Amino acid sequence: MSSRDQFTSKIGFILAAAGSAIGLGAIWKFPYMAGTNGGSVFIILFVLCTILIGLPILIAEFMIGRRGQKDPITSFKEQAPNKPWFMIGWIGLVACGLILSFYSVVGGWILSYILRAVSFSLTGQGVNFSTLFTDIISNPWEVLIAQAAFMLLTLFIVQAGIKNGIETASKWMMPILFLFFILLFIRSITLDGAMEGVKFMFVPDWSYLSGDTLMLALGQAFFSLSIGVAAMITYASYLSKKEKIVTSAVNVASMNIAISLLAGLVIFPAVFALGFSPTEGPGLVFIMIPAVFEQLPFGGFLLLVFFILLLFATVTSAIALLEVVVSIGIREKTAQRKKASWLLASIIFIVGIPSALSFGILSDITIFERSIFDFVDYVTSAILMPIGAFLTSIFAGYYYSKKISREEMQASPIVYNCWLFIVRYVAPLSIAAIFINKVFFS
């Protein structure tokens, strides 16, 4: 019998899986993607893509993981013996390692901001936030030390295992994240002129409706749900057979949408109320948000709370990425978890060093006209994730018999048939369209 660790409760699994999905994608990337793509139209398309396409693939990943009860590579090998489907696990391993290598760099930036926010040196002194951000990311010692600190924080949680590490951390972090975001939303929405930000999010300007906006919204839905990197397959492998995966997937997708919208409702009302532009792009969090909070009562404290929230969200995603790598590294040898966690986290840190230095001493090095950081991001989000999600959808839709998938889903005939149609036809075509658009036309 396997002594494989398991989540002790359904809520523990849901919060951990939601934490994996709700990371920089929801809090950092979603607001600037919405801000630069028309706000409301992008948000409507994002919600529809999450529900109609992202959710069915998420169910497929839960199905594969829960049925296999093993790490992704072993799970595919046992469910599809003598077939090459196990390559999905290898794609997930490489993708998670690479994503975490640059994800930890951004996590380090957040820690740098938190240290400054603790001393209230980010607000009230006329700081040039654009210069500050440039100074931080170009300082080789600061970025490397901060990256290492973030990796250590992630490592300490993962090495403790599912029950004592990941589940416990998620049970604390996710409710606190929701609570603090609601408090920040209340403060933001009560500013004079805040309703313009709300209108930007919820009153459609249909002139922004285009094929490009749809592609970007669909890509954001996949990215924010952690689809295609075997993270959800790995988490679901620790899920009891008694739990209903459809309900769990719906809860995870709903929480992801809720946090994304809350992030927008924290940022856009304040941006409009204080006369800033929502189209600032990736610098919105690190440049615009400090500038916004500087003009608010108790701005220093609120800014500290915001970056702590961002750290929570980033850590919960990082532990999912590291857990995929560790689960494959140890297979069923749970006694080796701590040793493997330290070794693999160290390797990922080393792999991430060029990304950390790509805005400073390695800034002159480019790969296909991209910085090292941007190139690693591109390889994972534009190539590995779509391929992983495409193959996962095909596996669940075609390789599984209807008998197996019906038994795993435990859903009504209408829900099951809708799911099967999407994972067989709609999802693969959508992912192929994203892949072709990003690789050949972006």
mmCIF file with all atom_site columns, C-alpha atoms in Angstrom, residues 219-372:
data_model
loop_
_atom_site.group_PDB
_atom_site.id
_atom_site.type_symbol
_atom_site.label_atom_id
_atom_site.label_alt_id
_atom_site.label_comp_id
_atom_site.label_asym_id
_atom_site.label_entity_id
_atom_site.label_seq_id
_atom_site.pdbx_PDB_ins_code
_atom_site.Cartn_x
_atom_site.Cartn_y
_atom_site.Cartn_z
_atom_site.occupancy
_atom_site.B_iso_or_equiv
_atom_site.pdbx_formal_charge
_atom_site.auth_seq_id
_atom_site.auth_comp_id
_atom_site.auth_asym_id
_atom_site.auth_atom_id
_atom_site.pdbx_PDB_model_num
ATOM 1   C CA . GLY A 1 219 ? -4.739  33.257 -22.778 1.00 0.00 ? 219 GLY A CA 1
ATOM 2   C CA . GLN A 1 220 ? -5.282  35.074 -19.476 1.00 0.00 ? 220 GLN A CA 1
ATOM 3   C CA . ALA A 1 221 ? -7.919  32.513 -18.465 1.00 0.00 ? 221 ALA A CA 1
ATOM 4   C CA . PHE A 1 222 ? -5.478  29.650 -19.044 1.00 0.00 ? 222 PHE A CA 1
ATOM 5   C CA . PHE A 1 223 ? -2.584  31.427 -17.328 1.00 0.00 ? 223 PHE A CA 1
ATOM 6   C CA . SER A 1 224 ? -4.610  32.424 -14.274 1.00 0.00 ? 224 SER A CA 1
ATOM 7   C CA . LEU A 1 225 ? -5.960  28.871 -13.794 1.00 0.00 ? 225 LEU A CA 1
ATOM 8   C CA . SER A 1 226 ? -2.468  27.299 -14.002 1.00 0.00 ? 226 SER A CA 1
ATOM 9   C CA . ILE A 1 227 ? -3.654  25.095 -16.856 1.00 0.00 ? 227 ILE A CA 1
ATOM 10  C CA . GLY A 1 228 ? -1.149  23.060 -18.843 1.00 0.00 ? 228 GLY A CA 1
ATOM 11  C CA . VAL A 1 229 ? 1.718   22.791 -16.343 1.00 0.00 ? 229 VAL A CA 1
ATOM 12  C CA . ALA A 1 230 ? 0.555   19.683 -14.429 1.00 0.00 ? 230 ALA A CA 1
ATOM 13  C CA . ALA A 1 231 ? 0.142   21.704 -11.217 1.00 0.00 ? 231 ALA A CA 1
ATOM 14  C CA . MET A 1 232 ? -3.553  20.857 -10.902 1.00 0.00 ? 232 MET A CA 1
ATOM 15  C CA . ILE A 1 233 ? -2.889  17.249 -11.911 1.00 0.00 ? 233 ILE A CA 1
ATOM 16  C CA . THR A 1 234 ? -0.364  17.059 -9.079  1.00 0.00 ? 234 THR A CA 1
ATOM 17  C CA . TYR A 1 235 ? -2.648  18.639 -6.471  1.00 0.00 ? 235 TYR A CA 1
ATOM 18  C CA . ALA A 1 236 ? -5.586  16.432 -7.519  1.00 0.00 ? 236 ALA A CA 1
ATOM 19  C CA . SER A 1 237 ? -3.382  13.345 -7.045  1.00 0.00 ? 237 SER A CA 1
ATOM 20  C CA . TYR A 1 238 ? -3.530  14.090 -3.307  1.00 0.00 ? 238 TYR A CA 1
ATOM 21  C CA . LEU A 1 239 ? -7.347  14.294 -3.392  1.00 0.00 ? 239 LEU A CA 1
ATOM 22  C CA . SER A 1 240 ? -9.515  11.592 -1.893  1.00 0.00 ? 240 SER A CA 1
ATOM 23  C CA . LYS A 1 241 ? -11.622 9.504  -4.262  1.00 0.00 ? 241 LYS A CA 1
ATOM 24  C CA . LYS A 1 242 ? -14.674 10.569 -2.261  1.00 0.00 ? 242 LYS A CA 1
ATOM 25  C CA . GLU A 1 243 ? -14.489 14.213 -3.353  1.00 0.00 ? 243 GLU A CA 1
ATOM 26  C CA . LYS A 1 244 ? -16.438 15.480 -6.368  1.00 0.00 ? 244 LYS A CA 1
ATOM 27  C CA . ILE A 1 245 ? -14.008 17.048 -8.803  1.00 0.00 ? 245 ILE A CA 1
ATOM 28  C CA . VAL A 1 246 ? -16.618 19.117 -10.679 1.00 0.00 ? 246 VAL A CA 1
ATOM 29  C CA . THR A 1 247 ? -17.647 20.954 -7.517  1.00 0.00 ? 247 THR A CA 1
ATOM 30  C CA . SER A 1 248 ? -14.015 21.513 -6.578  1.00 0.00 ? 248 SER A CA 1
ATOM 31  C CA . ALA A 1 249 ? -13.167 22.844 -10.041 1.00 0.00 ? 249 ALA A CA 1
ATOM 32  C CA . VAL A 1 250 ? -16.144 25.210 -10.021 1.00 0.00 ? 250 VAL A CA 1
ATOM 33  C CA . ASN A 1 251 ? -15.062 26.543 -6.630  1.00 0.00 ? 251 ASN A CA 1
ATOM 34  C CA . VAL A 1 252 ? -11.471 27.097 -7.794  1.00 0.00 ? 252 VAL A CA 1
ATOM 35  C CA . ALA A 1 253 ? -12.556 28.866 -11.001 1.00 0.00 ? 253 ALA A CA 1
ATOM 36  C CA . SER A 1 254 ? -15.056 30.999 -9.066  1.00 0.00 ? 254 SER A CA 1
ATOM 37  C CA . MET A 1 255 ? -12.434 32.062 -6.523  1.00 0.00 ? 255 MET A CA 1
ATOM 38  C CA . ASN A 1 256 ? -10.027 32.922 -9.333  1.00 0.00 ? 256 ASN A CA 1
ATOM 39  C CA . ILE A 1 257 ? -12.614 35.126 -11.047 1.00 0.00 ? 257 ILE A CA 1
ATOM 40  C CA . ALA A 1 258 ? -13.548 36.742 -7.716  1.00 0.00 ? 258 ALA A CA 1
ATOM 41  C CA . ILE A 1 259 ? -9.953  37.626 -6.801  1.00 0.00 ? 259 ILE A CA 1
ATOM 42  C CA . SER A 1 260 ? -9.249  38.927 -10.319 1.00 0.00 ? 260 SER A CA 1
ATOM 43  C CA . LEU A 1 261 ? -12.301 41.193 -10.148 1.00 0.00 ? 261 LEU A CA 1
ATOM 44  C CA . LEU A 1 262 ? -11.429 42.281 -6.613  1.00 0.00 ? 262 LEU A CA 1
ATOM 45  C CA . ALA A 1 263 ? -7.923  43.158 -7.770  1.00 0.00 ? 263 ALA A CA 1
ATOM 46  C CA . GLY A 1 264 ? -9.450  45.319 -10.488 1.00 0.00 ? 264 GLY A CA 1
ATOM 47  C CA . LEU A 1 265 ? -11.860 46.922 -8.010  1.00 0.00 ? 265 LEU A CA 1
ATOM 48  C CA . VAL A 1 266 ? -8.961  47.769 -5.711  1.00 0.00 ? 266 VAL A CA 1
ATOM 49  C CA . ILE A 1 267 ? -6.822  49.262 -8.479  1.00 0.00 ? 267 ILE A CA 1
ATOM 50  C CA . PHE A 1 268 ? -9.047  50.929 -11.106 1.00 0.00 ? 268 PHE A CA 1
ATOM 51  C CA . PRO A 1 269 ? -11.301 53.067 -8.849  1.00 0.00 ? 269 PRO A CA 1
ATOM 52  C CA . ALA A 1 270 ? -8.185  54.470 -7.144  1.00 0.00 ? 270 ALA A CA 1
ATOM 53  C CA . VAL A 1 271 ? -6.390  54.990 -10.478 1.00 0.00 ? 271 VAL A CA 1
ATOM 54  C CA . PHE A 1 272 ? -9.315  56.960 -11.940 1.00 0.00 ? 272 PHE A CA 1
ATOM 55  C CA . ALA A 1 273 ? -10.078 58.851 -8.717  1.00 0.00 ? 273 ALA A CA 1
ATOM 56  C CA . LEU A 1 274 ? -6.515  60.131 -8.505  1.00 0.00 ? 274 LEU A CA 1
ATOM 57  C CA . GLY A 1 275 ? -6.182  60.987 -12.188 1.00 0.00 ? 275 GLY A CA 1
ATOM 58  C CA . PHE A 1 276 ? -3.859  58.232 -13.363 1.00 0.00 ? 276 PHE A CA 1
ATOM 59  C CA . SER A 1 277 ? -4.146  56.156 -16.540 1.00 0.00 ? 277 SER A CA 1
ATOM 60  C CA . PRO A 1 278 ? -5.184  52.469 -16.475 1.00 0.00 ? 278 PRO A CA 1
ATOM 61  C CA . THR A 1 279 ? -2.973  51.713 -19.497 1.00 0.00 ? 279 THR A CA 1
ATOM 62  C CA . GLU A 1 280 ? 0.379   51.686 -17.704 1.00 0.00 ? 280 GLU A CA 1
ATOM 63  C CA . GLY A 1 281 ? 1.023   48.007 -18.518 1.00 0.00 ? 281 GLY A CA 1
ATOM 64  C CA . PRO A 1 282 ? 3.208   45.615 -16.460 1.00 0.00 ? 282 PRO A CA 1
ATOM 65  C CA . GLY A 1 283 ? 4.494   48.438 -14.258 1.00 0.00 ? 283 GLY A CA 1
ATOM 66  C CA . LEU A 1 284 ? 0.991   49.034 -12.875 1.00 0.00 ? 284 LEU A CA 1
ATOM 67  C CA . VAL A 1 285 ? 1.666   47.210 -9.599  1.00 0.00 ? 285 VAL A CA 1
ATOM 68  C CA . PHE A 1 286 ? 5.240   48.293 -8.917  1.00 0.00 ? 286 PHE A CA 1
ATOM 69  C CA . ILE A 1 287 ? 5.093   51.860 -10.251 1.00 0.00 ? 287 ILE A CA 1
ATOM 70  C CA . MET A 1 288 ? 1.457   52.963 -10.375 1.00 0.00 ? 288 MET A CA 1
ATOM 71  C CA . ILE A 1 289 ? 0.140   51.393 -7.175  1.00 0.00 ? 289 ILE A CA 1
ATOM 72  C CA . PRO A 1 290 ? 2.734   53.019 -4.858  1.00 0.00 ? 290 PRO A CA 1
ATOM 73  C CA . ALA A 1 291 ? 2.013   56.352 -6.580  1.00 0.00 ? 291 ALA A CA 1
ATOM 74  C CA . VAL A 1 292 ? -1.719  55.854 -5.978  1.00 0.00 ? 292 VAL A CA 1
ATOM 75  C CA . PHE A 1 293 ? -1.352  54.868 -2.322  1.00 0.00 ? 293 PHE A CA 1
ATOM 76  C CA . GLU A 1 294 ? 0.995   57.799 -1.683  1.00 0.00 ? 294 GLU A CA 1
ATOM 77  C CA . GLN A 1 295 ? -1.988  60.115 -2.123  1.00 0.00 ? 295 GLN A CA 1
ATOM 78  C CA . LEU A 1 296 ? -4.315  58.198 0.208   1.00 0.00 ? 296 LEU A CA 1
ATOM 79  C CA . PRO A 1 297 ? -4.786  58.615 3.954   1.00 0.00 ? 297 PRO A CA 1
ATOM 80  C CA . PHE A 1 298 ? -2.832  55.838 5.698   1.00 0.00 ? 298 PHE A CA 1
ATOM 81  C CA . GLY A 1 299 ? -1.239  55.185 2.293   1.00 0.00 ? 299 GLY A CA 1
ATOM 82  C CA . GLY A 1 300 ? 1.957   53.700 3.737   1.00 0.00 ? 300 GLY A CA 1
ATOM 83  C CA . PHE A 1 301 ? 0.037   51.119 5.753   1.00 0.00 ? 301 PHE A CA 1
ATOM 84  C CA . LEU A 1 302 ? -2.329  50.265 2.879   1.00 0.00 ? 302 LEU A CA 1
ATOM 85  C CA . LEU A 1 303 ? 0.622   49.857 0.521   1.00 0.00 ? 303 LEU A CA 1
ATOM 86  C CA . LEU A 1 304 ? 2.272   47.452 2.966   1.00 0.00 ? 304 LEU A CA 1
ATOM 87  C CA . VAL A 1 305 ? -0.975  45.459 3.142   1.00 0.00 ? 305 VAL A CA 1
ATOM 88  C CA . PHE A 1 306 ? -1.198  45.381 -0.653  1.00 0.00 ? 306 PHE A CA 1
ATOM 89  C CA . PHE A 1 307 ? 2.294   43.989 -1.125  1.00 0.00 ? 307 PHE A CA 1
ATOM 90  C CA . ILE A 1 308 ? 1.771   41.424 1.631   1.00 0.00 ? 308 ILE A CA 1
ATOM 91  C CA . LEU A 1 309 ? -1.325  40.309 -0.287  1.00 0.00 ? 309 LEU A CA 1
ATOM 92  C CA . LEU A 1 310 ? 0.689   40.110 -3.464  1.00 0.00 ? 310 LEU A CA 1
ATOM 93  C CA . LEU A 1 311 ? 3.324   38.057 -1.634  1.00 0.00 ? 311 LEU A CA 1
ATOM 94  C CA . PHE A 1 312 ? 0.644   35.648 -0.314  1.00 0.00 ? 312 PHE A CA 1
ATOM 95  C CA . ALA A 1 313 ? -0.737  35.155 -3.808  1.00 0.00 ? 313 ALA A CA 1
ATOM 96  C CA . THR A 1 314 ? 2.714   34.680 -5.306  1.00 0.00 ? 314 THR A CA 1
ATOM 97  C CA . VAL A 1 315 ? 3.809   32.171 -2.655  1.00 0.00 ? 315 VAL A CA 1
ATOM 98  C CA . THR A 1 316 ? 0.676   30.024 -3.029  1.00 0.00 ? 316 THR A CA 1
ATOM 99  C CA . SER A 1 317 ? 1.376   29.759 -6.764  1.00 0.00 ? 317 SER A CA 1
ATOM 100 C CA . ALA A 1 318 ? 5.093   29.153 -6.220  1.00 0.00 ? 318 ALA A CA 1
ATOM 101 C CA . ILE A 1 319 ? 4.499   26.243 -3.844  1.00 0.00 ? 319 ILE A CA 1
ATOM 102 C CA . ALA A 1 320 ? 2.291   24.589 -6.484  1.00 0.00 ? 320 ALA A CA 1
ATOM 103 C CA . LEU A 1 321 ? 5.040   24.979 -9.095  1.00 0.00 ? 321 LEU A CA 1
ATOM 104 C CA . LEU A 1 322 ? 7.704   23.576 -6.779  1.00 0.00 ? 322 LEU A CA 1
ATOM 105 C CA . GLU A 1 323 ? 5.399   20.755 -5.665  1.00 0.00 ? 323 GLU A CA 1
ATOM 106 C CA . VAL A 1 324 ? 5.098   19.509 -9.262  1.00 0.00 ? 324 VAL A CA 1
ATOM 107 C CA . VAL A 1 325 ? 8.881   19.277 -9.534  1.00 0.00 ? 325 VAL A CA 1
ATOM 108 C CA . VAL A 1 326 ? 9.295   17.715 -6.072  1.00 0.00 ? 326 VAL A CA 1
ATOM 109 C CA . SER A 1 327 ? 6.484   15.165 -6.569  1.00 0.00 ? 327 SER A CA 1
ATOM 110 C CA . ILE A 1 328 ? 8.159   13.923 -9.733  1.00 0.00 ? 328 ILE A CA 1
ATOM 111 C CA . GLY A 1 329 ? 11.562  13.968 -8.055  1.00 0.00 ? 329 GLY A CA 1
ATOM 112 C CA . ILE A 1 330 ? 10.529  11.800 -5.107  1.00 0.00 ? 330 ILE A CA 1
ATOM 113 C CA . ARG A 1 331 ? 7.811   9.723  -6.833  1.00 0.00 ? 331 ARG A CA 1
ATOM 114 C CA . GLU A 1 332 ? 6.374   7.732  -3.898  1.00 0.00 ? 332 GLU A CA 1
ATOM 115 C CA . LYS A 1 333 ? 9.464   8.048  -1.658  1.00 0.00 ? 333 LYS A CA 1
ATOM 116 C CA . THR A 1 334 ? 7.942   10.526 0.794   1.00 0.00 ? 334 THR A CA 1
ATOM 117 C CA . ALA A 1 335 ? 10.865  10.158 3.207   1.00 0.00 ? 335 ALA A CA 1
ATOM 118 C CA . GLN A 1 336 ? 13.046  11.930 0.652   1.00 0.00 ? 336 GLN A CA 1
ATOM 119 C CA . ARG A 1 337 ? 10.798  15.012 0.396   1.00 0.00 ? 337 ARG A CA 1
ATOM 120 C CA . LYS A 1 338 ? 12.990  17.398 2.403   1.00 0.00 ? 338 LYS A CA 1
ATOM 121 C CA . LYS A 1 339 ? 16.230  16.421 0.693   1.00 0.00 ? 339 LYS A CA 1
ATOM 122 C CA . ALA A 1 340 ? 14.664  16.544 -2.764  1.00 0.00 ? 340 ALA A CA 1
ATOM 123 C CA . SER A 1 341 ? 12.960  19.879 -2.007  1.00 0.00 ? 341 SER A CA 1
ATOM 124 C CA . TRP A 1 342 ? 16.261  21.526 -1.065  1.00 0.00 ? 342 TRP A CA 1
ATOM 125 C CA . LEU A 1 343 ? 18.104  20.072 -4.062  1.00 0.00 ? 343 LEU A CA 1
ATOM 126 C CA . LEU A 1 344 ? 15.472  20.927 -6.659  1.00 0.00 ? 344 LEU A CA 1
ATOM 127 C CA . ALA A 1 345 ? 14.770  24.399 -5.217  1.00 0.00 ? 345 ALA A CA 1
ATOM 128 C CA . SER A 1 346 ? 18.511  25.119 -5.383  1.00 0.00 ? 346 SER A CA 1
ATOM 129 C CA . ILE A 1 347 ? 18.652  24.052 -9.037  1.00 0.00 ? 347 ILE A CA 1
ATOM 130 C CA . ILE A 1 348 ? 15.645  26.237 -9.899  1.00 0.00 ? 348 ILE A CA 1
ATOM 131 C CA . PHE A 1 349 ? 17.267  29.188 -8.090  1.00 0.00 ? 349 PHE A CA 1
ATOM 132 C CA . ILE A 1 350 ? 20.452  28.752 -10.154 1.00 0.00 ? 350 ILE A CA 1
ATOM 133 C CA . VAL A 1 351 ? 18.431  28.496 -13.377 1.00 0.00 ? 351 VAL A CA 1
ATOM 134 C CA . GLY A 1 352 ? 16.676  31.745 -12.409 1.00 0.00 ? 352 GLY A CA 1
ATOM 135 C CA . ILE A 1 353 ? 19.876  33.764 -11.855 1.00 0.00 ? 353 ILE A CA 1
ATOM 136 C CA . PRO A 1 354 ? 20.138  34.912 -15.523 1.00 0.00 ? 354 PRO A CA 1
ATOM 137 C CA . SER A 1 355 ? 16.499  36.074 -15.388 1.00 0.00 ? 355 SER A CA 1
ATOM 138 C CA . ALA A 1 356 ? 17.189  37.970 -12.152 1.00 0.00 ? 356 ALA A CA 1
ATOM 139 C CA . LEU A 1 357 ? 20.179  39.719 -13.720 1.00 0.00 ? 357 LEU A CA 1
ATOM 140 C CA . SER A 1 358 ? 18.534  40.368 -17.096 1.00 0.00 ? 358 SER A CA 1
ATOM 141 C CA . PHE A 1 359 ? 17.482  43.897 -16.076 1.00 0.00 ? 359 PHE A CA 1
ATOM 142 C CA . GLY A 1 360 ? 20.965  44.775 -14.815 1.00 0.00 ? 360 GLY A CA 1
ATOM 143 C CA . ILE A 1 361 ? 24.365  43.393 -15.710 1.00 0.00 ? 361 ILE A CA 1
ATOM 144 C CA . LEU A 1 362 ? 22.892  40.981 -18.309 1.00 0.00 ? 362 LEU A CA 1
ATOM 145 C CA . SER A 1 363 ? 20.525  43.539 -19.844 1.00 0.00 ? 363 SER A CA 1
ATOM 146 C CA . ASP A 1 364 ? 22.505  43.643 -23.091 1.00 0.00 ? 364 ASP A CA 1
ATOM 147 C CA . ILE A 1 365 ? 21.918  39.930 -23.704 1.00 0.00 ? 365 ILE A CA 1
ATOM 148 C CA . THR A 1 366 ? 18.820  39.177 -25.775 1.00 0.00 ? 366 THR A CA 1
ATOM 149 C CA . ILE A 1 367 ? 17.353  35.980 -27.228 1.00 0.00 ? 367 ILE A CA 1
ATOM 150 C CA . PHE A 1 368 ? 15.159  36.505 -30.287 1.00 0.00 ? 368 PHE A CA 1
ATOM 151 C CA . GLU A 1 369 ? 14.976  40.195 -29.364 1.00 0.00 ? 369 GLU A CA 1
ATOM 152 C CA . ARG A 1 370 ? 13.783  39.396 -25.840 1.00 0.00 ? 370 ARG A CA 1
ATOM 153 C CA . SER A 1 371 ? 15.539  39.794 -22.515 1.00 0.00 ? 371 SER A CA 1
ATOM 154 C CA . ILE A 1 372 ? 16.402  36.542 -20.745 1.00 0.00 ? 372 ILE A CA 1
#
